[in-house]
Coordinates of C-alpha atoms and ligand atoms in Angstrom, one line a residue:
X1 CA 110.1 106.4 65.0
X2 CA 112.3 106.3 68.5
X3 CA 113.6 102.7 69.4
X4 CA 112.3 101.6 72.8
X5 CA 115.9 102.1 74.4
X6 CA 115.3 105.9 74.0
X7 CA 112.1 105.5 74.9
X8 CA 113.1 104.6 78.1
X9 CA 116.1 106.9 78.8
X10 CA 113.6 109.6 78.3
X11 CA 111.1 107.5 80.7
X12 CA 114.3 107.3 83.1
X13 CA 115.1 111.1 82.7
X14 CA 111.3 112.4 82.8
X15 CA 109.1 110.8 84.3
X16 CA 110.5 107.3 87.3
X17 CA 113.6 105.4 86.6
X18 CA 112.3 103.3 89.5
X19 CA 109.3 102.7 87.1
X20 CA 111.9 101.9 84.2
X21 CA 113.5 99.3 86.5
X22 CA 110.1 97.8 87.6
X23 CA 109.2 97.7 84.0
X24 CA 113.0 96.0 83.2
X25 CA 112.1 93.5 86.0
X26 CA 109.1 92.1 84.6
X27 CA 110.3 91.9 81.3
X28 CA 109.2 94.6 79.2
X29 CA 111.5 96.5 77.0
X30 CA 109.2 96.9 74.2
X31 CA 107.0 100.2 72.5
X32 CA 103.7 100.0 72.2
X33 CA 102.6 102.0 69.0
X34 CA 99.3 101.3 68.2
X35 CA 96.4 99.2 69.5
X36 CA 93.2 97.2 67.9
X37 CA 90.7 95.2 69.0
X38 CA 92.4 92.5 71.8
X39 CA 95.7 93.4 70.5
X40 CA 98.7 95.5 71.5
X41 CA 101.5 96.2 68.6
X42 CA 104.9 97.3 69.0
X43 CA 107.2 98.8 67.0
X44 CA 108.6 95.4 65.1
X45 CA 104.6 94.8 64.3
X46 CA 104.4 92.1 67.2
X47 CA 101.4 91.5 68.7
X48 CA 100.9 91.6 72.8
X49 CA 97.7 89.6 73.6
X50 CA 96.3 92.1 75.8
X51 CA 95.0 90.7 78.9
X52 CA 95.3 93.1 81.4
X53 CA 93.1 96.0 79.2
X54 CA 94.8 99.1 81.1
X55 CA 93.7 97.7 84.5
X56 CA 90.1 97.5 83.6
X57 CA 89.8 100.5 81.4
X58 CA 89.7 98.9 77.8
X59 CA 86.3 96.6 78.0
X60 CA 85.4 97.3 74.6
X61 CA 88.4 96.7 73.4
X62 CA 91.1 99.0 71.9
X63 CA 89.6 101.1 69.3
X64 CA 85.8 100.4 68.8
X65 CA 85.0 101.3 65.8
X66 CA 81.3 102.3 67.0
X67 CA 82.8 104.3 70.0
X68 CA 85.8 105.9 67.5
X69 CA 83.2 107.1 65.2
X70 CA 81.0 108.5 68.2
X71 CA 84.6 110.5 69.6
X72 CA 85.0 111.1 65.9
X73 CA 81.5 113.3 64.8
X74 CA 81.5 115.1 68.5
X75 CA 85.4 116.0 67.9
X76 CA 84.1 117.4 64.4
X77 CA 81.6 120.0 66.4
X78 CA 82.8 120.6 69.6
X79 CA 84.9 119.0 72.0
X80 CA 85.2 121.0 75.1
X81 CA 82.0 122.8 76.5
X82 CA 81.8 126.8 77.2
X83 CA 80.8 125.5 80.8
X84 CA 78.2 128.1 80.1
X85 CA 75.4 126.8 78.1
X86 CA 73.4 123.3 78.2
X87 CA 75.4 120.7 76.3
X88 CA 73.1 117.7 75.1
X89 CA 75.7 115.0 75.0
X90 CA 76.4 115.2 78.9
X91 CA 72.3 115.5 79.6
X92 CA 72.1 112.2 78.0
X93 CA 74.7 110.1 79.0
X94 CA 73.9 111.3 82.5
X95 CA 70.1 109.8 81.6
X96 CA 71.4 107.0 80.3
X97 CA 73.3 106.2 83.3
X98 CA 70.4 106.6 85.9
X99 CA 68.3 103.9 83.5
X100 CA 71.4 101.3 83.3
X101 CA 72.6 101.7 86.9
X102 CA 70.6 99.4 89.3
X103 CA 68.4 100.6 92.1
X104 CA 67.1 104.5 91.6
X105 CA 70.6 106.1 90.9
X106 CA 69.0 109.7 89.3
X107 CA 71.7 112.1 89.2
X108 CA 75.3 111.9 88.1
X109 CA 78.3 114.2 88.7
X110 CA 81.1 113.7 86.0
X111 CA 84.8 113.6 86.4
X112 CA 87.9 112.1 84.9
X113 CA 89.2 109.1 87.3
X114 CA 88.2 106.2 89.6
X115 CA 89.9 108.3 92.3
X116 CA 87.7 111.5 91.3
X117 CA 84.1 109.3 91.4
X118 CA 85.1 108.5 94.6
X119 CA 86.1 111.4 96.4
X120 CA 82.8 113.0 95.2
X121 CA 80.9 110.2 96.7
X122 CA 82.8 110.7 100.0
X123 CA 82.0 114.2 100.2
X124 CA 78.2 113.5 99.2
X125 CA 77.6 110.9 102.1
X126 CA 79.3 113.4 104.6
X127 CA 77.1 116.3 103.2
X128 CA 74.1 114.2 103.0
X129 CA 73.9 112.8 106.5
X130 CA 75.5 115.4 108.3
X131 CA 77.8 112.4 109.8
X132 CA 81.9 112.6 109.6
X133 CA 82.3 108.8 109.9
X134 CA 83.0 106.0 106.7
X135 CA 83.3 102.2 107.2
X136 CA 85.8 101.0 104.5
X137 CA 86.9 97.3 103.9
X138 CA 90.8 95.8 104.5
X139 CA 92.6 95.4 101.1
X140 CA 90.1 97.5 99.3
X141 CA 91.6 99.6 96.6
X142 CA 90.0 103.2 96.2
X143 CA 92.8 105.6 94.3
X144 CA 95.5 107.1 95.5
X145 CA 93.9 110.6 96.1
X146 CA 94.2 112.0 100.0
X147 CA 90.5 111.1 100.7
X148 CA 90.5 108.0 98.3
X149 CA 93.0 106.5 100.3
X150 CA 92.7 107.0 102.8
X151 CA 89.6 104.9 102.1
X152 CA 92.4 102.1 100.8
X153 CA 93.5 99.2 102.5
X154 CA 97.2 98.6 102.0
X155 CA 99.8 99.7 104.4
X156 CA 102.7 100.3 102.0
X157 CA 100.7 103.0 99.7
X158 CA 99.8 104.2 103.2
X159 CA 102.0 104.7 105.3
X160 CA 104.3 107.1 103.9
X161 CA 101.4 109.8 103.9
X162 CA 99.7 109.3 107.5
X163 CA 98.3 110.3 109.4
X164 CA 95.4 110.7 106.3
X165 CA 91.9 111.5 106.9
X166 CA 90.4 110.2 110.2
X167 CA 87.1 109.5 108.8
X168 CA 87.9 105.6 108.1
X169 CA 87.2 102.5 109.8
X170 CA 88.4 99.4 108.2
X171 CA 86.5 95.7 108.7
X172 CA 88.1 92.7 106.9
X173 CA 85.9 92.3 103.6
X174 CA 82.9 89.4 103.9
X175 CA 82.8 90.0 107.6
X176 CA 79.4 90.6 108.5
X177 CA 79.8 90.4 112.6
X178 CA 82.7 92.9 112.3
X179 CA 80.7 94.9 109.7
X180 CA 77.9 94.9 111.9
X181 CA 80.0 96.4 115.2
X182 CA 81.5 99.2 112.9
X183 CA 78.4 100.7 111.7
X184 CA 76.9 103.0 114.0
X185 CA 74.4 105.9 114.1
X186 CA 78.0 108.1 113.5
X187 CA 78.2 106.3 110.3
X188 CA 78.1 108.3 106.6
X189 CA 78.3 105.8 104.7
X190 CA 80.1 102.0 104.1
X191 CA 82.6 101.8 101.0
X192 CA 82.9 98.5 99.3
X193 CA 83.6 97.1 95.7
X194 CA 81.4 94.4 95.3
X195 CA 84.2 92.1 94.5
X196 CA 87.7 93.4 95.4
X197 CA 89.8 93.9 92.2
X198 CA 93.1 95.0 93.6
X199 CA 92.5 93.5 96.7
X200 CA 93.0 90.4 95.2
X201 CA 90.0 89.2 93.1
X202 CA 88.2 88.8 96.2
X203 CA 84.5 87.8 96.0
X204 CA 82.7 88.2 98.9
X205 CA 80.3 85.4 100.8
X206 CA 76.5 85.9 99.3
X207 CA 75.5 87.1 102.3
X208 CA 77.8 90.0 102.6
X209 CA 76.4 92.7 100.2
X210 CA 73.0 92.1 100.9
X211 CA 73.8 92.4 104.6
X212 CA 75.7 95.8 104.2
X213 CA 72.6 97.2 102.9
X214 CA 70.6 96.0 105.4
X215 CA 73.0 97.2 108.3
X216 CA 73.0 100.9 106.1
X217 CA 69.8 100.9 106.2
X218 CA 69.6 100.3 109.8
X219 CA 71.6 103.3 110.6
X220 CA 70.9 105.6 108.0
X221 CA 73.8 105.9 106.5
X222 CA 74.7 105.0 103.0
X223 CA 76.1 102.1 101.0
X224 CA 78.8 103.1 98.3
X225 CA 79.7 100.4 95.6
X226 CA 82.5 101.1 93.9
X227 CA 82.2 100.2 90.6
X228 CA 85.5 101.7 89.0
X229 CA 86.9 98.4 88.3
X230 CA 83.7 95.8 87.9
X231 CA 81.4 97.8 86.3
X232 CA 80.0 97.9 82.4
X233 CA 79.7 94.5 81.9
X234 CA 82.8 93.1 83.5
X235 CA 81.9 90.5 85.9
X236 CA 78.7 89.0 83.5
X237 CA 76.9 91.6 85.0
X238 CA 76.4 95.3 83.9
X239 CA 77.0 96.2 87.4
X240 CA 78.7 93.5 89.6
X241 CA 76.3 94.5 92.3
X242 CA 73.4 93.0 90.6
X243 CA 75.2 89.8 91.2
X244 CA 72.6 89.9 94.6
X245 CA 70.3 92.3 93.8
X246 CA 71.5 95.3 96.2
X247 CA 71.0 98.7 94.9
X248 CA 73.5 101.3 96.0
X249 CA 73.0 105.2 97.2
X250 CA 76.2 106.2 95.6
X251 CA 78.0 104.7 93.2
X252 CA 81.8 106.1 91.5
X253 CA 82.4 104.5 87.8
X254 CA 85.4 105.2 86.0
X255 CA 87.9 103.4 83.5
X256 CA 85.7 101.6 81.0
X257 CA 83.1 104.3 81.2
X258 CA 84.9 106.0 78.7
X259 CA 85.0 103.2 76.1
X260 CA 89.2 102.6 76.1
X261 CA 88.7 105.6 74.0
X262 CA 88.9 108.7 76.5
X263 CA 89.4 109.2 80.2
X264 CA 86.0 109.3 81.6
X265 CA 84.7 109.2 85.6
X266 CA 81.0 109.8 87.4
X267 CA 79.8 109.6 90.7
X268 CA 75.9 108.4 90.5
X269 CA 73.2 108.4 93.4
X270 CA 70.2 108.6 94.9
X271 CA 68.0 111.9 94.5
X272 CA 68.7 112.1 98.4
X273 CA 72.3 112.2 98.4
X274 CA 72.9 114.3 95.8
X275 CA 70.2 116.9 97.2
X276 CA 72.7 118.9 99.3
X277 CA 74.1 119.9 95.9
X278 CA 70.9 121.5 95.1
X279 CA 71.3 124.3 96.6
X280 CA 74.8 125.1 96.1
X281 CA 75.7 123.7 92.4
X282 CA 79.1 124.8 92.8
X283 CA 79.6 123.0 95.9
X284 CA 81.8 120.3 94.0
X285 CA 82.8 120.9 90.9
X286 CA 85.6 120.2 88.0
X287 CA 86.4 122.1 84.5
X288 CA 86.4 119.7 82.5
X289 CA 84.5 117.4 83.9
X290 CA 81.3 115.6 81.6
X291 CA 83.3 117.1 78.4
X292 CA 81.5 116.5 75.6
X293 CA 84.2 114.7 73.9
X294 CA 84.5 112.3 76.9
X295 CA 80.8 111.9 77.3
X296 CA 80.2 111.4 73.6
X297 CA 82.5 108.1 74.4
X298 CA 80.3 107.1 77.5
X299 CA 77.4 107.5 75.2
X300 CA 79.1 105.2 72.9
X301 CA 80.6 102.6 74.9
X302 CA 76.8 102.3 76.8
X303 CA 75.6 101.2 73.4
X304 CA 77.8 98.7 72.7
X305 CA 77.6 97.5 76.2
X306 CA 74.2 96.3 75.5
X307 CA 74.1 96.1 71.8
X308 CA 76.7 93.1 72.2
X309 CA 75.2 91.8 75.1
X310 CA 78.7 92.3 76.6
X311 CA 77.6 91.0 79.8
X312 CA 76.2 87.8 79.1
X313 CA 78.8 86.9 76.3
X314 CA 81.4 87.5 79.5
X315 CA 79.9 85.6 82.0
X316 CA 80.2 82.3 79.6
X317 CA 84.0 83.5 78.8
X318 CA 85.0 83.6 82.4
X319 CA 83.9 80.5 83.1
X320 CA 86.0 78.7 80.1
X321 CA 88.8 80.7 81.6
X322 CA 88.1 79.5 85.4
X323 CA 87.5 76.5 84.5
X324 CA 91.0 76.0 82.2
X325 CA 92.8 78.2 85.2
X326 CA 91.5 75.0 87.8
X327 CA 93.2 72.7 85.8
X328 CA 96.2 73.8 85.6
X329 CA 96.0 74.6 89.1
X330 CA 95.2 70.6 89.5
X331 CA 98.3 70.8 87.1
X332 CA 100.7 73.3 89.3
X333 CA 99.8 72.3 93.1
X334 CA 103.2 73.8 94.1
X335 CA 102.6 77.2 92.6
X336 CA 99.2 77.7 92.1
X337 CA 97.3 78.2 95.5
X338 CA 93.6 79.5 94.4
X339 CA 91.7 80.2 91.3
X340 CA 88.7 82.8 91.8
X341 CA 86.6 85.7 90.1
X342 CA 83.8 86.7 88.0
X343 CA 82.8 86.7 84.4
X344 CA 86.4 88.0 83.3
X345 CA 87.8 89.6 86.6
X346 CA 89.8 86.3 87.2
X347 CA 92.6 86.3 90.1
X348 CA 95.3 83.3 90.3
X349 CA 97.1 83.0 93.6
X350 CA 100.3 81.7 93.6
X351 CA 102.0 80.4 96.9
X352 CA 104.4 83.6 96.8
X353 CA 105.1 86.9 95.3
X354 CA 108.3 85.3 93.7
X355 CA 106.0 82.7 91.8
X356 CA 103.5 85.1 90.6
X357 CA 106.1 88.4 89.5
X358 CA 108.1 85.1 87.5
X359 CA 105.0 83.8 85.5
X360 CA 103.9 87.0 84.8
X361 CA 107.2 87.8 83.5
X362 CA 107.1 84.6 81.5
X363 CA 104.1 85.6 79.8
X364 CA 105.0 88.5 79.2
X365 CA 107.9 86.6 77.2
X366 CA 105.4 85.2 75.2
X367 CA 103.4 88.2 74.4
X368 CA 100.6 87.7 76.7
X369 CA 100.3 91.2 78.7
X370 CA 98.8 90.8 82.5
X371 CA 100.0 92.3 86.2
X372 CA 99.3 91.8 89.6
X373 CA 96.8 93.2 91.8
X374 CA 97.9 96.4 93.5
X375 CA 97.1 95.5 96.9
X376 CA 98.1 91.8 96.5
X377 CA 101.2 90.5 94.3
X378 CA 100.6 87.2 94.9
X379 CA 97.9 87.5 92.4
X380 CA 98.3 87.5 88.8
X381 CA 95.1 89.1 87.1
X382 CA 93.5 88.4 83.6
X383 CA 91.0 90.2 82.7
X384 CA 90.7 91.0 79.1
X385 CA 88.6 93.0 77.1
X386 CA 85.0 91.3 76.9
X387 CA 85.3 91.1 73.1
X388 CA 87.6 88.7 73.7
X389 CA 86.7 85.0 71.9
X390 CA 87.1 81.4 73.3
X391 CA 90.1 81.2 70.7
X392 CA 92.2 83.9 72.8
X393 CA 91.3 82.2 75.9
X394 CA 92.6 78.5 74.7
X395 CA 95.8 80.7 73.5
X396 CA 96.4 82.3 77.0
X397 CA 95.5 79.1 78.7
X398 CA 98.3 77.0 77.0
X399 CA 100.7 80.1 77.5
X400 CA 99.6 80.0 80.6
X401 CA 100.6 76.4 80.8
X402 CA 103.9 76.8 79.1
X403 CA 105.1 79.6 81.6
X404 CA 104.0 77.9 84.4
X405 CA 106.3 74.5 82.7
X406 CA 109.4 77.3 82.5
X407 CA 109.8 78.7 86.1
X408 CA 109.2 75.3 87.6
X409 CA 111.9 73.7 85.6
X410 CA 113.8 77.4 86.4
X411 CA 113.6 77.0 90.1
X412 CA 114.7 73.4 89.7
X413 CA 117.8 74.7 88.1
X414 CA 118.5 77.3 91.1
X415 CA 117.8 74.7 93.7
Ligands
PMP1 N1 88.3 102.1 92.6 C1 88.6 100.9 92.2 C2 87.7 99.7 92.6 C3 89.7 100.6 91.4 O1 90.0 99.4 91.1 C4 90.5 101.8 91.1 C5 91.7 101.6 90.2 N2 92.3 100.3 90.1 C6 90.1 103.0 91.5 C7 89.0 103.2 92.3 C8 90.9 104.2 91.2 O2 90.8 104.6 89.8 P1 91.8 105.6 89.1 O3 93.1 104.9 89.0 O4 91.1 105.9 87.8 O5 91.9 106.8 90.0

């Protein structure tokens, strides 16, 4: 096997030595080798606590055995489909999606990526209501796609591609009044994820999501939840949405839909949105898109997702970990500014950027693996996989503790 120094040279040569130095920065100069359960191994046979879970993609965990075996047997008869005859692995996971999915999402479109769900559910509001115009929230996080964000919120991912699609207005996120101006009869559709992963771990006031629906409805145009990061059980919810009861017209999943196992994206809606695509299949389309390998995972992962009760175990777990993150921000006054989240999408904000890149380095240090939010580094995430038990959470907690302990006694040196 490579040591991790070569590893990175080739990382260096090949692929971003920026992305080498960012890694450097934070602390990691390890290789990851295999993966189990809540646990991340490198070459040495460390374990790395793992809770970040590939930004949302590894809810079940690395490795379900249930979800491997599924992947396993379809692997064994056929992986990729002929794209010319029926294939009864995609049929059914697209089924099973329009029972699971709140409200009276019927029909699915498969792809690979959060990015993918959502530019398909861009396209479908535009073709659906013959209108050109999208309301999108400040600091939401969409993909980096052309049409995906240009449905994002943050300036510096931005502004090196404007001008990007005209089609956006942005309202901050919670703000009904301002919500309320922006939607028009010229309005497609509003974009929102029902809490605002990169963002921040923003969750909005009650009233909010209940509010954009009514305001959609209004109008006629459509509310898109983007579920890519809080859906499948994250939040204590199977669907973060159902947090207040608002069902959706469109709605792009992604990461854990394929089970940590396989890369796996859908956009699901309404009959009525998807019925310009009725009449011209082809309309939107992707090779490989609802592969029967992938879907065999979504299949899968579904399953365990309610077979575990996945949702309700989470709930209780994120609010040992919220409540454990409050004290030590009782604790840590000087660095930690808010605790905040959902089931186990759980955002601390420290008073600077400095604060939070330093303790997540520090846990990092101490095999605990976590990042910021994309569109917000003063936040440190955790949100581990939701077979996570109480045990890991005391563990990270007093990590949590001990890091927190180091780079205030390191800035005391400096000072
Ligand atoms: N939507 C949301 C809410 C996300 O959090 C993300 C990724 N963090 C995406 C879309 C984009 O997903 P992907 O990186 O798979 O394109």
């Amino acid at each position: 096997m490579a040591d991790p120094q070569t590893i990175a040279r080739l990382y260096a040569e090949h692929i971003n030595p920026g992305l080498v130095r960012l890694m450097h920065f934070a602390g990691v100069d390890q290789m990851e080798v295999r993966a189990e359960g809540v646990y991340v191994y490198d070459g040495e046979g460390n374990a790395y606590l793992d809770f970040l879970a590939g930004f949302g993609a590894l809810n079940f965990g690395h490795r379900h055995p249930q979800i491997v075996k599924a992947v396993e047997d379809q692997l064994s008869r056929q992986p990729l489909s002929s794209r010319v005859l029926f294939n009864e692995v995609t049929a059914r996971l697209a089924h099973r999606l329009s029972q699971i999915t709140p409200g009276n999402l019927k029909y699915c479109f498969f792809c690979h990526s959060g990015a993918e769900a959502v530019e398909a559910c861009l396209k479908l509001a535009r073709l659906s209501t013959g209108r050109k115009k999208i309301v999108s929230m400040n600091g939401g996080y969409h993909g980096k796609t052309l049409g995906a964000l240009s449905a994002s919120g943050r300036h510096l991912y931005r502004a090196p591609f404007e001008p990007l699609l005209d089609w956006f207005t942005f309202v901050p996120f919670g703000d009904c009044s301002a919500l309320e101006e922006a939607v028009t009869e010229e309005t497609a559709a509003v974009l929102v994820e029902p809490i605002q992963g990169e963002g921040g771990i923003i969750v909005p006031p009650d009233d909010f999501l209940p509010f954009a629906r009514k305001v959609c409805d209004r109008v006629g145009a459509l509310l898109i939840v983007d579920e890519v990061q809080t859906g499948l059980g994250r939040t204590g919810r199977n669907f973060a949405i159902e947090h207040w009861g608002v069902a959706p017209d469109l709605m792009p999943l992604a990461k854990s839909l394929g089970g940590g196992v396989l890369p796996l994206g859908a956009a699901v809606g309404t009959e009525e949105a998807f019925r310009p695509l009725f009449d011209k299949p082809l309309l939107h389309s992707s090779t490989l898109g609802g592969n029967p390998l992938a879907c065999a995972a979504g299949l899968a992962a579904l399953e365990v997702l309610e077979s575990e009760r996945l949702a309700e175990r989470t709930f209780h777990l994120g609010n040992l970990l919220i409540h454990g993150l409050n004290n030590l921000k009782n604790r840590f006054p000087d660095f930690i500014a808010d605790v905040r989240g959902k089931g186990l999408l759980v955002g601390i904000e420290f008073a600077d950027e400095d604060g939070a890149a330093l303790t997540a380095t520090m846990l990092i240090k101490r095999r605990i693996l976590t990042a910021y939010t994309l569109n917000n580094p003063k936040v440190i995430r955790l949100q581990p996989p939701l077979i996570v038990e109480e045990h890991h959470i005391s563990e990270v907690l007093s990590a949590f503790e001990d890091a927190l302990a180091e780079v205030r006694s390191l800035i005391a040196q400096l000072a």
